[in-house]
CSV table of C-alpha atoms in Angstrom, one decimal:
chain,number,residue,atom,x,y,z
D,1,ASP,CA,-10.2,-13.9,21.3
D,2,LEU,CA,-7.3,-14.5,23.6
D,3,GLY,CA,-8.9,-12.8,26.6
D,4,GLY,CA,-7.8,-9.7,28.5
D,5,GLY,CA,-8.6,-7.5,25.5
D,6,LEU,CA,-6.2,-9.3,23.2
D,7,LYS,CA,-7.1,-10.9,19.8
D,8,ALA,CA,-5.1,-12.9,17.3
D,9,GLY,CA,-5.8,-13.0,13.6
D,10,PHE,CA,-4.6,-14.1,10.2
D,11,TRP,CA,-5.2,-13.1,6.6
D,12,LEU,CA,-4.6,-15.1,3.5
D,13,GLU,CA,-5.3,-13.3,0.2
D,14,GLY,CA,-4.7,-14.7,-3.3
D,15,GLN,CA,-6.0,-14.2,-6.8
D,16,LEU,CA,-7.7,-16.1,-9.5
D,17,ALA,CA,-7.2,-15.7,-13.3
D,18,ASN,CA,-10.8,-16.3,-14.2
D,19,ASP,CA,-10.2,-16.4,-18.0
D,20,VAL,CA,-7.9,-19.4,-17.8
D,21,GLY,CA,-8.8,-20.9,-14.4
D,22,PHE,CA,-5.3,-20.5,-12.9
D,23,GLY,CA,-4.8,-19.4,-9.3
D,24,GLY,CA,-2.2,-16.6,-8.7
D,25,SER,CA,0.6,-18.2,-10.8
D,26,GLN,CA,0.2,-20.3,-14.0
D,27,THR,CA,3.0,-22.6,-12.8
D,28,THR,CA,2.5,-23.1,-9.1
D,29,GLY,CA,-1.2,-22.8,-8.7
D,30,LEU,CA,-3.0,-20.8,-6.0
D,31,ASP,CA,-0.8,-18.8,-3.7
D,32,PHE,CA,-1.4,-16.0,-1.2
D,33,ARG,CA,1.0,-13.4,-2.6
D,34,ARG,CA,-1.5,-10.5,-2.2
D,35,ARG,CA,-1.4,-10.7,1.6
D,36,SER,CA,-0.3,-13.4,4.0
D,37,THR,CA,-0.1,-12.1,7.6
D,38,VAL,CA,-0.6,-12.9,11.3
D,39,SER,CA,-1.6,-10.3,13.8
D,40,LEU,CA,-1.9,-9.5,17.5
D,41,MET,CA,-4.5,-6.8,18.3
D,42,GLY,CA,-5.5,-5.0,21.5
D,43,GLY,CA,-5.9,-1.6,23.0
D,44,PHE,CA,-2.4,-0.8,21.9
D,45,GLY,CA,-3.4,-1.2,18.2
D,46,GLU,CA,-2.2,-4.0,15.9
D,47,VAL,CA,1.2,-5.7,15.3
D,48,ARG,CA,1.2,-7.5,12.0
D,49,LEU,CA,3.8,-9.8,10.5
D,50,GLY,CA,4.2,-11.3,7.0
D,51,ARG,CA,3.7,-10.2,3.4
D,52,ASP,CA,1.6,-7.1,3.4
D,53,TYR,CA,0.7,-3.9,1.5
D,54,THR,CA,3.2,-1.1,2.2
D,55,PRO,CA,2.1,2.1,3.9
D,56,SER,CA,3.2,4.1,0.9
D,57,PHE,CA,0.9,2.1,-1.4
D,58,TRP,CA,-2.4,2.9,0.4
D,59,ASN,CA,-3.0,6.4,-0.8
D,60,TYR,CA,-2.8,5.3,-4.4
D,61,THR,CA,-5.8,3.1,-4.0
D,62,VAL,CA,-7.8,4.8,-1.3
D,63,PHE,CA,-7.8,8.2,-3.0
D,64,ASP,CA,-8.6,7.0,-6.5
D,65,PRO,CA,-12.1,6.6,-8.0
D,66,PHE,CA,-11.0,3.3,-9.7
D,67,GLY,CA,-9.1,2.0,-6.6
D,68,THR,CA,-6.2,-0.2,-7.6
D,69,ASN,CA,-7.7,-1.9,-10.7
D,70,GLY,CA,-9.0,-1.0,-14.1
D,71,PRO,CA,-7.8,1.2,-17.0
D,72,GLY,CA,-8.5,4.4,-15.1
D,73,SER,CA,-6.5,3.6,-12.0
D,74,MET,CA,-3.7,6.1,-11.3
D,75,LEU,CA,-1.5,3.1,-10.1
D,76,ASN,CA,-1.1,2.2,-13.8
D,77,LEU,CA,1.2,5.2,-14.2
D,78,ALA,CA,3.2,4.8,-11.0
D,79,SER,CA,6.6,3.1,-11.4
D,80,THR,CA,9.8,2.5,-9.5
D,81,VAL,CA,11.6,4.8,-12.0
D,82,GLY,CA,14.3,2.3,-13.0
D,83,SER,CA,15.1,0.8,-9.6
D,84,SER,CA,14.6,-2.9,-8.8
D,85,ALA,CA,12.4,-2.1,-5.8
D,86,GLY,CA,9.7,-4.7,-5.4
D,87,THR,CA,7.8,-2.6,-2.7
D,88,LEU,CA,5.6,-0.2,-4.7
D,89,VAL,CA,2.5,-2.2,-3.6
D,90,ARG,CA,3.7,-5.0,-1.2
D,91,ALA,CA,6.7,-6.2,0.8
D,92,ASN,CA,7.8,-9.5,2.1
D,93,ASN,CA,9.0,-10.3,5.7
D,94,THR,CA,7.3,-7.2,7.2
D,95,VAL,CA,6.8,-6.1,10.8
D,96,GLY,CA,4.0,-3.5,10.9
D,97,TYR,CA,2.2,-1.5,13.6
D,98,PHE,CA,-1.2,0.1,13.3
D,99,LEU,CA,-2.5,2.8,15.6
D,100,PRO,CA,-5.6,1.9,17.7
D,101,ALA,CA,-8.8,3.9,17.2
D,102,MET,CA,-8.0,7.5,18.2
D,103,GLY,CA,-10.9,9.6,17.1
D,104,GLY,CA,-10.3,10.2,13.5
D,105,LEU,CA,-6.5,9.7,13.6
D,106,TYR,CA,-5.1,6.6,11.9
D,107,GLY,CA,-1.6,5.5,10.9
D,108,GLN,CA,0.9,2.7,10.4
D,109,LEU,CA,4.6,2.0,10.4
D,110,MET,CA,6.4,-0.8,8.6
D,111,VAL,CA,9.9,-2.3,8.3
D,112,ALA,CA,10.8,-5.2,6.0
D,113,ALA,CA,13.9,-7.3,6.0
D,114,GLY,CA,16.1,-7.4,2.8
D,115,GLU,CA,17.2,-11.0,3.5
D,116,GLY,CA,20.5,-10.8,1.6
D,117,VAL,CA,21.1,-10.4,-2.1
D,118,LYS,CA,17.7,-10.4,-3.8
D,119,ALA,CA,16.1,-8.7,-6.8
D,120,PRO,CA,13.8,-7.0,-6.7
D,121,THR,CA,14.9,-5.3,-3.5
D,122,ASN,CA,12.7,-5.7,-0.4
D,123,LYS,CA,14.5,-3.8,2.4
D,124,TYR,CA,11.7,-1.3,3.2
D,125,THR,CA,10.9,1.3,5.8
D,126,GLY,CA,7.8,3.4,5.7
D,127,GLY,CA,4.8,5.0,7.4
D,128,ARG,CA,1.4,6.6,6.8
D,129,ILE,CA,-0.6,9.1,8.9
D,130,GLY,CA,-4.1,10.3,8.3
D,131,TYR,CA,-7.3,11.8,9.6
D,132,ALA,CA,-10.8,10.7,8.8
D,133,ALA,CA,-13.9,12.3,10.3
D,134,GLY,CA,-17.2,13.2,8.9
D,135,PRO,CA,-16.9,14.0,5.2
D,136,LEU,CA,-13.1,14.5,5.2
D,137,ASN,CA,-10.3,11.9,4.8
D,138,VAL,CA,-6.7,13.0,4.3
D,139,ALA,CA,-3.4,11.0,4.6
D,140,ALA,CA,0.3,11.3,3.8
D,141,ALA,CA,2.8,8.5,3.4
D,142,TYR,CA,6.5,7.9,2.8
D,143,GLY,CA,8.4,4.8,1.9
D,144,LYS,CA,12.1,4.0,1.2
D,145,THR,CA,13.4,0.8,-0.3
D,146,SER,CA,17.1,0.4,0.4
D,147,LYS,CA,19.6,-0.4,-2.3
D,148,ASP,CA,21.4,-2.9,0.0
D,149,GLY,CA,21.8,-6.3,-1.4
D,150,SER,CA,21.0,-5.3,-5.0
D,151,ALA,CA,22.7,-3.8,-8.0
D,152,ASP,CA,20.8,-0.6,-7.6
D,153,VAL,CA,23.0,2.6,-7.3
D,154,ASP,CA,20.6,4.4,-4.9
D,155,ASP,CA,17.6,4.0,-2.6
D,156,PHE,CA,14.0,4.2,-4.1
D,157,LYS,CA,11.8,6.7,-2.3
D,158,ASP,CA,8.1,7.2,-2.5
D,159,ARG,CA,6.2,10.2,-1.1
D,160,ASN,CA,2.4,10.8,-1.6
D,161,ILE,CA,-0.6,12.6,-0.1
D,162,GLY,CA,-4.2,12.1,-0.8
D,163,ALA,CA,-7.6,13.5,0.3
D,164,SER,CA,-11.3,13.0,-0.2
D,165,PHE,CA,-14.3,15.1,0.7
D,166,ALA,CA,-17.9,13.8,0.6
D,167,ILE,CA,-20.8,16.0,-0.3
D,168,GLY,CA,-24.0,14.0,-0.1
D,169,PRO,CA,-23.7,11.1,-2.6
D,170,ALA,CA,-20.7,12.7,-4.3
D,171,THR,CA,-17.1,12.4,-3.2
D,172,ILE,CA,-14.3,14.7,-4.5
D,173,ILE,CA,-10.9,12.9,-4.6
D,174,ALA,CA,-7.3,14.2,-5.1
D,175,GLN,CA,-3.8,12.8,-4.7
D,176,TYR,CA,-0.2,13.8,-5.5
D,177,SER,CA,2.9,11.6,-5.5
D,178,LYS,CA,6.6,11.7,-6.2
D,179,ARG,CA,8.9,8.8,-6.6
D,180,ASP,CA,12.7,9.1,-6.7
D,181,TYR,CA,15.6,6.9,-7.7
D,182,SER,CA,19.1,8.1,-8.4
D,183,THR,CA,18.8,11.1,-10.8
D,184,PHE,CA,15.3,10.0,-11.9
D,185,ASN,CA,12.0,11.0,-10.5
D,186,GLN,CA,8.3,10.7,-11.5
D,187,LYS,CA,5.4,12.9,-10.3
D,188,THR,CA,1.8,12.0,-10.7
D,189,ALA,CA,-1.4,13.9,-9.8
D,190,LEU,CA,-5.1,12.9,-9.8
D,191,ILE,CA,-8.3,14.9,-9.4
D,192,GLY,CA,-11.5,12.9,-9.7
D,193,GLY,CA,-14.7,11.9,-8.0
D,194,THR,CA,-17.5,9.4,-7.5
D,195,TYR,CA,-21.2,9.6,-7.3
D,196,ALA,CA,-23.3,7.0,-5.6
D,197,PHE,CA,-26.8,6.1,-7.0
D,198,GLY,CA,-28.7,3.2,-5.7
D,199,ALA,CA,-26.4,0.2,-5.2
D,200,SER,CA,-23.9,1.6,-7.8
D,201,THR,CA,-21.2,4.3,-7.9
């Protein structure tokens, strides 16, 4: 708490390979490549800097019964369709902005620096806007990874929309997405649901 309604925060998120005991990388040990950010928060919303999840990623995991992980996750099918974009899930060197609480409206914007010649490419711009109130949650997102500083012949673009509707312990979930690179594109769609019973779903 910085006073005057301002707060500062940080987030360091890594992973463990439980079967072999390694952190994040088998060569460098534990790292924080899932998310590594600092934030300033207040009535204006949140400004966030660092390595973070891209706005165009969130609908893939929020509107999926399996989330991001497991054999049933729709994210297993999503690709960068031949581009070298490294921003399908996360981006480095980001500056992000998140809307403050505004009823059910939520959203974010993000830009990421390319930092010269790098592969996979990281120069990203994107945003997400959504509405969640009562049983309904719906959101649309767009992201573009620039070909600048890479051998790619075109930008990589990701568009998606997702929605969920809760009916008692059941939730109906749907999403649609389209990714483009050069003359290639990939479309994916999901319809599914969850049912909560006791402490399980």
